[in-house]
Coordinates of C-alpha atoms and ligand atoms in Angstrom, one line a residue:
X1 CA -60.2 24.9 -45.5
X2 CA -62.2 25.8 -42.6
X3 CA -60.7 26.6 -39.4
X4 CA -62.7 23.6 -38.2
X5 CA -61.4 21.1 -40.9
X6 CA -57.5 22.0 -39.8
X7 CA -57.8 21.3 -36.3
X8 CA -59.8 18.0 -37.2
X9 CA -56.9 17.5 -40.4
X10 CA -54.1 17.9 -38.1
X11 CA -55.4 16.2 -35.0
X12 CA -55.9 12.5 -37.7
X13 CA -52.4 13.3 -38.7
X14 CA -51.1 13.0 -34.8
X15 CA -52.9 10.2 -34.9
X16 CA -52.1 8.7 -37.9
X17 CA -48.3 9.2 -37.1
X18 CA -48.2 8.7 -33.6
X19 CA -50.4 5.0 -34.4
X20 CA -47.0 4.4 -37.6
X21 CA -44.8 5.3 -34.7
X22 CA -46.0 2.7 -32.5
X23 CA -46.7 0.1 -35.0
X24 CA -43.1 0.4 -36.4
X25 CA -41.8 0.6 -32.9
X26 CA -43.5 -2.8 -31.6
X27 CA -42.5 -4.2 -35.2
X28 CA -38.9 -3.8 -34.4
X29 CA -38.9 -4.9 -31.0
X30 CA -40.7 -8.1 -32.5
X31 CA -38.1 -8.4 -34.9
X32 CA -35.4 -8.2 -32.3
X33 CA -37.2 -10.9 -30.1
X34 CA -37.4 -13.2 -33.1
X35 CA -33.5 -12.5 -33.4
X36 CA -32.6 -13.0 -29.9
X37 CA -34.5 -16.7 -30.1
X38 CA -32.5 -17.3 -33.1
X39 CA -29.3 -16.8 -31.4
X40 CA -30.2 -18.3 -28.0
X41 CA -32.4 -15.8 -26.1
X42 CA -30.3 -12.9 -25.0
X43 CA -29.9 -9.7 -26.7
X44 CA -25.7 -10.0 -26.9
X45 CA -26.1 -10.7 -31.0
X46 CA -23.8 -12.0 -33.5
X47 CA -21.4 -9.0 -34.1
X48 CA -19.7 -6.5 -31.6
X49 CA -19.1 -2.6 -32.6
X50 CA -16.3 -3.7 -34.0
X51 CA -17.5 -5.9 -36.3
X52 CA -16.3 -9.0 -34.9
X53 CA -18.5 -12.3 -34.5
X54 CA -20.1 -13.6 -31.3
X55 CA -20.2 -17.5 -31.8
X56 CA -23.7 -18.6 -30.8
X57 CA -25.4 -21.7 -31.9
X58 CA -26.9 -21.2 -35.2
X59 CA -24.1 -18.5 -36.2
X60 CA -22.2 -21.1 -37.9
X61 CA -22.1 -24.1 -39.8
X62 CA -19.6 -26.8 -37.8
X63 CA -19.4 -29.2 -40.8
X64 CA -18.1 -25.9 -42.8
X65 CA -15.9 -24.4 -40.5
X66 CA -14.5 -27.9 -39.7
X67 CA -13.2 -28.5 -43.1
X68 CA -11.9 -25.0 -43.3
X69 CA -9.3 -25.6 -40.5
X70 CA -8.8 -29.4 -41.3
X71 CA -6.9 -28.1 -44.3
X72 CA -4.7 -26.1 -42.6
X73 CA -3.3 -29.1 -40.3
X74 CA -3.5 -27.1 -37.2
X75 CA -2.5 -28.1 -33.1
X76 CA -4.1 -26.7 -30.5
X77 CA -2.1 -26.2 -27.3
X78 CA -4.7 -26.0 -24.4
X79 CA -3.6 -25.1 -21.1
X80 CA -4.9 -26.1 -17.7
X81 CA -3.8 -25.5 -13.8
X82 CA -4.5 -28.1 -11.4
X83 CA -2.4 -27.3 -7.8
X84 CA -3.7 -28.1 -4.0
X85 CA -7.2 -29.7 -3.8
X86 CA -7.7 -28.3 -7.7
X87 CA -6.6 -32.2 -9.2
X88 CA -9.9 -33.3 -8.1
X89 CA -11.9 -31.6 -11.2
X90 CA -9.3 -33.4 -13.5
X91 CA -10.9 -36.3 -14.3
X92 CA -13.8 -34.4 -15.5
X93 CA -12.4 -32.1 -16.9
X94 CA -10.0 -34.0 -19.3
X95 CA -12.9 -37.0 -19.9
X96 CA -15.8 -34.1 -20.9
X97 CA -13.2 -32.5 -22.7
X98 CA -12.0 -35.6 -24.9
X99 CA -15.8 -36.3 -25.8
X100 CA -16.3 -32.6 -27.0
X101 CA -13.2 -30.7 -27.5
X102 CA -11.6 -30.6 -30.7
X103 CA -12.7 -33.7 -31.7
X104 CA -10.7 -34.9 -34.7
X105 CA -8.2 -31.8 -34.6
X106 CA -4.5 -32.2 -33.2
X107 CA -4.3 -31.3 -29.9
X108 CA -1.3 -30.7 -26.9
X109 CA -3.0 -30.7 -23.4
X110 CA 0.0 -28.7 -21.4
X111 CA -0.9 -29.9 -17.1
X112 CA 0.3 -27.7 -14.8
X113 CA 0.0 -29.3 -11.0
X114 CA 2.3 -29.5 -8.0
X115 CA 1.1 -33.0 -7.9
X116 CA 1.9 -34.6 -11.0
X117 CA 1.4 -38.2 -9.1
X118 CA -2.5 -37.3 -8.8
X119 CA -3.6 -36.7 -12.6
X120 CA -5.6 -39.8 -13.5
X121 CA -5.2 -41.4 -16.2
X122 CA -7.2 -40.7 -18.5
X123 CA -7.5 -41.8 -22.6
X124 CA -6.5 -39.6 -25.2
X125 CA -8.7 -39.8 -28.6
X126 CA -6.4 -39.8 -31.9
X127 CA -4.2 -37.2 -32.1
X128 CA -4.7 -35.9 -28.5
X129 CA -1.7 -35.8 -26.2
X130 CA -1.1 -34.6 -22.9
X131 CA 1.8 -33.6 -20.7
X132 CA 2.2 -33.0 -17.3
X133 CA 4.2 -29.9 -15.7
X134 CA 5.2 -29.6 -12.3
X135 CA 5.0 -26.2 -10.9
X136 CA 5.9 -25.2 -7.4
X137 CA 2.6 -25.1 -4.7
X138 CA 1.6 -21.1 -3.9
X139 CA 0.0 -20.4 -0.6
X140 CA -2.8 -18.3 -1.9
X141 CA -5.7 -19.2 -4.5
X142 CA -5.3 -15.7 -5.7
X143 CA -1.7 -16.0 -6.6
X144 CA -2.1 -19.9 -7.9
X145 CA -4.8 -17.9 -10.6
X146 CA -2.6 -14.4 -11.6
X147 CA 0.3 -16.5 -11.6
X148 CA -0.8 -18.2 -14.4
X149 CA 0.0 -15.3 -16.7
X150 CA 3.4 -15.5 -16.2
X151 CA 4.0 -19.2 -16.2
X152 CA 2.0 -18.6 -19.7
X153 CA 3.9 -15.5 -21.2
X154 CA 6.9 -18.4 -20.7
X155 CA 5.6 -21.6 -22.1
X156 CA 4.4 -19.5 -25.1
X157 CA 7.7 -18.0 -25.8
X158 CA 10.3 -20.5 -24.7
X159 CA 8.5 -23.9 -25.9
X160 CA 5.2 -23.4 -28.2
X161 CA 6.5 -21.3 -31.2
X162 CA 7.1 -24.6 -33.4
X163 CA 4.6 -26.6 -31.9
X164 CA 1.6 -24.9 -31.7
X165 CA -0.9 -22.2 -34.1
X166 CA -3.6 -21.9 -31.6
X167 CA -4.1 -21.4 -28.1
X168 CA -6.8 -21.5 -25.4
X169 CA -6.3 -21.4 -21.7
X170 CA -8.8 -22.7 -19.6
X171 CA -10.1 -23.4 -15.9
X172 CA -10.1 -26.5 -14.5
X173 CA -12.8 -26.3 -12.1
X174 CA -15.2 -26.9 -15.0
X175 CA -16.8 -29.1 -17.3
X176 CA -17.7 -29.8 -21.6
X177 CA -21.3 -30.7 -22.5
X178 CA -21.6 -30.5 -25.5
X179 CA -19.2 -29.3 -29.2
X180 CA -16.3 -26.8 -28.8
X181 CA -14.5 -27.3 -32.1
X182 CA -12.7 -24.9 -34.4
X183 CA -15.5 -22.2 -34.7
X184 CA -14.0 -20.8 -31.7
X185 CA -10.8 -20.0 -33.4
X186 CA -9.3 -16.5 -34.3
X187 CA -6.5 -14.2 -33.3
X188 CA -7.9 -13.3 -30.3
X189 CA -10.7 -14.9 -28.7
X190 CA -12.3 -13.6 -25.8
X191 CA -15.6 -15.1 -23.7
X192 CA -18.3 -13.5 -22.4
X193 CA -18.9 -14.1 -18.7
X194 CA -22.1 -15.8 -18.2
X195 CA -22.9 -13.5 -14.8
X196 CA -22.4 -10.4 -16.9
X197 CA -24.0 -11.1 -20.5
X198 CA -27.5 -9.0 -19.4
X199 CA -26.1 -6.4 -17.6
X200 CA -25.8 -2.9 -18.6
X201 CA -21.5 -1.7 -18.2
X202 CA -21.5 0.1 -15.4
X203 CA -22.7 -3.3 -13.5
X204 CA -19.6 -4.8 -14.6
X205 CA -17.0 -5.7 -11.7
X206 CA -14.2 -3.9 -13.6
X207 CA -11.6 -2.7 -11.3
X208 CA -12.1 1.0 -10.4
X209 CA -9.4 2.2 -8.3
X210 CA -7.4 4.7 -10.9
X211 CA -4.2 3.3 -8.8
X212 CA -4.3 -0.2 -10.2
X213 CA -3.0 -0.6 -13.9
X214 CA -6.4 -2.6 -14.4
X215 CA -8.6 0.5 -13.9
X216 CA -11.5 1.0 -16.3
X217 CA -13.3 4.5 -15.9
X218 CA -17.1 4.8 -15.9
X219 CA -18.6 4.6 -18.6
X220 CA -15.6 2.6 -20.5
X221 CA -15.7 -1.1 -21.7
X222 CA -17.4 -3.3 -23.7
X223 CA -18.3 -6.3 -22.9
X224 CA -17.7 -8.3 -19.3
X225 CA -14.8 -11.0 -20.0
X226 CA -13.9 -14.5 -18.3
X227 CA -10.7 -15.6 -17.0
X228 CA -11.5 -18.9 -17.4
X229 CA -11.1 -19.5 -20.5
X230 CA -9.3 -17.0 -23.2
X231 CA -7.4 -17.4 -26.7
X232 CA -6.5 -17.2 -30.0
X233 CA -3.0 -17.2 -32.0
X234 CA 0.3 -17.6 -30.3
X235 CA 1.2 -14.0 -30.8
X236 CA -1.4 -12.4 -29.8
X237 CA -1.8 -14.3 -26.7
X238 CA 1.9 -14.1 -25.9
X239 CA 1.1 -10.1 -26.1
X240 CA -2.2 -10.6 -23.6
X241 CA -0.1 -13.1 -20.9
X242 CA 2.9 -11.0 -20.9
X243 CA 1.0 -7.4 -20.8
X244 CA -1.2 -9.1 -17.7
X245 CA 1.8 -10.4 -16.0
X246 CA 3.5 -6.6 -16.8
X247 CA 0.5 -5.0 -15.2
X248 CA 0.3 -7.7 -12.2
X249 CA 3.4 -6.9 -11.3
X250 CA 3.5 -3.8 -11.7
X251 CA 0.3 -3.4 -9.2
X252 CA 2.1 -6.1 -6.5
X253 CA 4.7 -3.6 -6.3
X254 CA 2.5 -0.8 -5.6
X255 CA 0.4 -2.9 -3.0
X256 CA -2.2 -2.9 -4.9
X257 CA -4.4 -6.2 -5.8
X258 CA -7.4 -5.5 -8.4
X259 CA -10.8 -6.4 -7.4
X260 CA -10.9 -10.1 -9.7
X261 CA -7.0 -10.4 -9.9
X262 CA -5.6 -11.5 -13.7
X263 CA -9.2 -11.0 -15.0
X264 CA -9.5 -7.5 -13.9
X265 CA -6.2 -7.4 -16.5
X266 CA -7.6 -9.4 -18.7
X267 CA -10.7 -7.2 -19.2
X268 CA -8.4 -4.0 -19.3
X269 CA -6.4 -5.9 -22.2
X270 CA -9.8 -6.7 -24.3
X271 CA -10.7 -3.0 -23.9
X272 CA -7.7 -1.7 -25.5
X273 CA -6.6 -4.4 -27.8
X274 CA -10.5 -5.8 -29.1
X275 CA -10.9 -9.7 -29.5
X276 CA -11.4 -10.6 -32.9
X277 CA -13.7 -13.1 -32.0
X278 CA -16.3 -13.5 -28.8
X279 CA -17.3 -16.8 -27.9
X280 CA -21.0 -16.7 -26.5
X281 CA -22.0 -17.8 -23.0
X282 CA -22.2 -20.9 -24.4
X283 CA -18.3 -21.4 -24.4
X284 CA -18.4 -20.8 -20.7
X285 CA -21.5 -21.5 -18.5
X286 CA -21.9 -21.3 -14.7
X287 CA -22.5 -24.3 -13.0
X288 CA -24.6 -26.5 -15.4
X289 CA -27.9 -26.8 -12.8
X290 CA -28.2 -22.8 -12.7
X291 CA -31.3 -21.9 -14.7
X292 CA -30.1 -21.6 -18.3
X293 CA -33.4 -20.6 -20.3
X294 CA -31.4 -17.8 -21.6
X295 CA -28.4 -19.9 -22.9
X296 CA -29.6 -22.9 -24.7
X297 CA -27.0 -25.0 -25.7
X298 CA -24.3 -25.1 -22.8
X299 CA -20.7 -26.2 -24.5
X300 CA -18.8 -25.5 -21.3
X301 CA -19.5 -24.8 -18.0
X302 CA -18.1 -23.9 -14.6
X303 CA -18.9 -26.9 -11.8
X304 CA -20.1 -26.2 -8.5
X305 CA -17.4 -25.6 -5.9
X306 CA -17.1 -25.0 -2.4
X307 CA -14.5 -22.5 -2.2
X308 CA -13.6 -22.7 1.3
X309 CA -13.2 -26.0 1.1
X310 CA -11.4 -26.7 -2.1
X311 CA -9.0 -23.2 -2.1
X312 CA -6.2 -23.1 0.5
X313 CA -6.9 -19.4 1.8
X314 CA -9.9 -17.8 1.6
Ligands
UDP1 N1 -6.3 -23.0 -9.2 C1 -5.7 -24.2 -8.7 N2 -5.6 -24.4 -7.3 C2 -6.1 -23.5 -6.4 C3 -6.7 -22.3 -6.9 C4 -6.8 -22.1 -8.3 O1 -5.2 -25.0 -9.5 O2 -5.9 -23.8 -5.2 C5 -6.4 -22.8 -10.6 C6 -7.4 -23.7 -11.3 O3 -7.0 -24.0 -12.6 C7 -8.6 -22.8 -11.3 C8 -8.0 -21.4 -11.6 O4 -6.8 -21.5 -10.9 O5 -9.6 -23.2 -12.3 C9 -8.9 -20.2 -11.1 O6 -9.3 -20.3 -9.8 P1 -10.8 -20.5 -9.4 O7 -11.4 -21.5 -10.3 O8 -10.9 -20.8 -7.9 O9 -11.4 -19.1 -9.7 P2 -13.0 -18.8 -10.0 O10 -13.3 -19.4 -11.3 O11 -13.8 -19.4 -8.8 O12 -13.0 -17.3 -10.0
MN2 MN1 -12.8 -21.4 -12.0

């Protein structure tokens, strides 16, 4: 070959190659687009690292999973917290909840208030039952929410080992909208925070003082978890409430608070001992009216709330 021909030979295979490259490289981002709609617009996915599922619409089929568990005659003990001004979101809570919740499944509503006088009355569906718990009244908003792990770690150990399989734990100041059935059950089952889903980790309001047990270095973590709503089998949530509580206390004694209280814990927990199931924004929405062209079928959400005038500190 001339000298002539290989320049012109190699200069058509840059082309060539760099034209594959980005043909290939907008093929895959298309592909991963067309995924992403699939599983509700964001680019989460259906597995973690680990291998465990992220329950999105269209991951699963309910009729399937639904006659999975029927055969194994479960009960789901689901907790809720409803002290000071909080008893106002009951009525919602418990009415969305019978409409969507575990519909047809067996399951034990455990009501934790300091006023059992104001829970309304509200009808259960067939095998759904509720009971009411009076807990003393706590000053602070912050301790009413951490406190909740240990008032936890105890009904799990002293009162739920006969009664129960699964558990999920859930905020009051929120709302169902549509199915949350047994798709969301596994040994441990996390939920993806619906302010963090599109954030790179390093966004994520871990706690990062090194003095608090919660600390998560730079760098570390995985995904950005609720409070509001966490679960899975009696075990392995008796492990997470009393390893929370552990830490809590363990942070109260050093003076130290972590940034989001019990979910700062929480989030430590997952990072070390990894879900084996993530429930999808979906499971856990912020208020309902906030723009969800990301998210499209909202199960569960968070209402709106006036914190300084429903909490009784700020
Ligand atoms: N809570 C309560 N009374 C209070 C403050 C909190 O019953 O005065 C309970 C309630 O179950 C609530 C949960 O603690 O859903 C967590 O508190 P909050 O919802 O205020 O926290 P946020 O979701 O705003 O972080
Ligand atoms: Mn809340």
């Amino acid at each position: 070959m001339r000298r002539q021909s290989v320049h012109f030979f190699l200069f058509g295979m840059f082309v060539g190659l760099s034209l594959s490259g980005l043909i290939l490289l907008s093929y895959t981002s298309w592909f991963r687009n067309q995924q992403m709609d699939e599983l509700g617009g964001t680019d989460i996915g259906s597995l973690t690292p680990w291998l465990a599922p992220v329950v999105w619409e269209g991951t699963f089929d309910s009729i399937m999973v639904d006659s999975i568990f029927k055969q194994q005659n479960i009960t789901i003990a689901t907790t809720v917290f409803a002290l000071g001004k909080y008893t106002r979101f009951l009525k919602d809570f418990l009415e969305s909840a019978e409409e969507h919740y575990f519909v047809g499944f067996r399951v034990h509503y455990h009501l934790f208030t300091d006023q059992p006088k104001a829970v309304p009355e509200v009808k259960m569906g067939e095998n759904h039952h509720l009971t009411v718990r009076r807990v003393p009244s706590l000053d602070r908003w912050q301790d009413i929410s951490m406190g909740r792990m240990e008032i936890l770690e105890k009904l799990i150990k002293n009162e739920l080992a006969n009664e129960a399989d699964y558990i999920f734990c859930l905020d009051v100041d929120t709302k169902f909208y549509g199915r949350w059935g047994a798709e969301s059950l596994g040994r441990l089952v996390g939920v993806i925070h619906p302010w963090f889903f599109d954030y790179p980790r390093d966004q994520f309001t871990y706690e990062r003082r090194p003095e608090s047990q919660a600390f998560i270095p730079a760098g570390e973590g995985d995904y950005y978890y609720t409070a509001a709503a966490f679960g899975g089998s009696l075990d392995d949530v008796h492990n997470l409430t009393k390893t929370c509580w552990e830490q809590l206390k363990i942070d109260a004694a050093n003076s130290i608070e972590a940034i989001w209280h019990e979910e700062s814990h929480l989030n430590k927990y997952f990072l070390y001992n990894k879900p084996s199931k993530l429930l999808s924004p979906e499971y856990l929405w912020r208020d309902i009216r906030i723009s969800s062209g990301q998210v499209k079928n909202i199960r569960f959400s968070h209402v709106a709330k006036n914190n300084a005038e429903v909490r009784p500190n700020l």
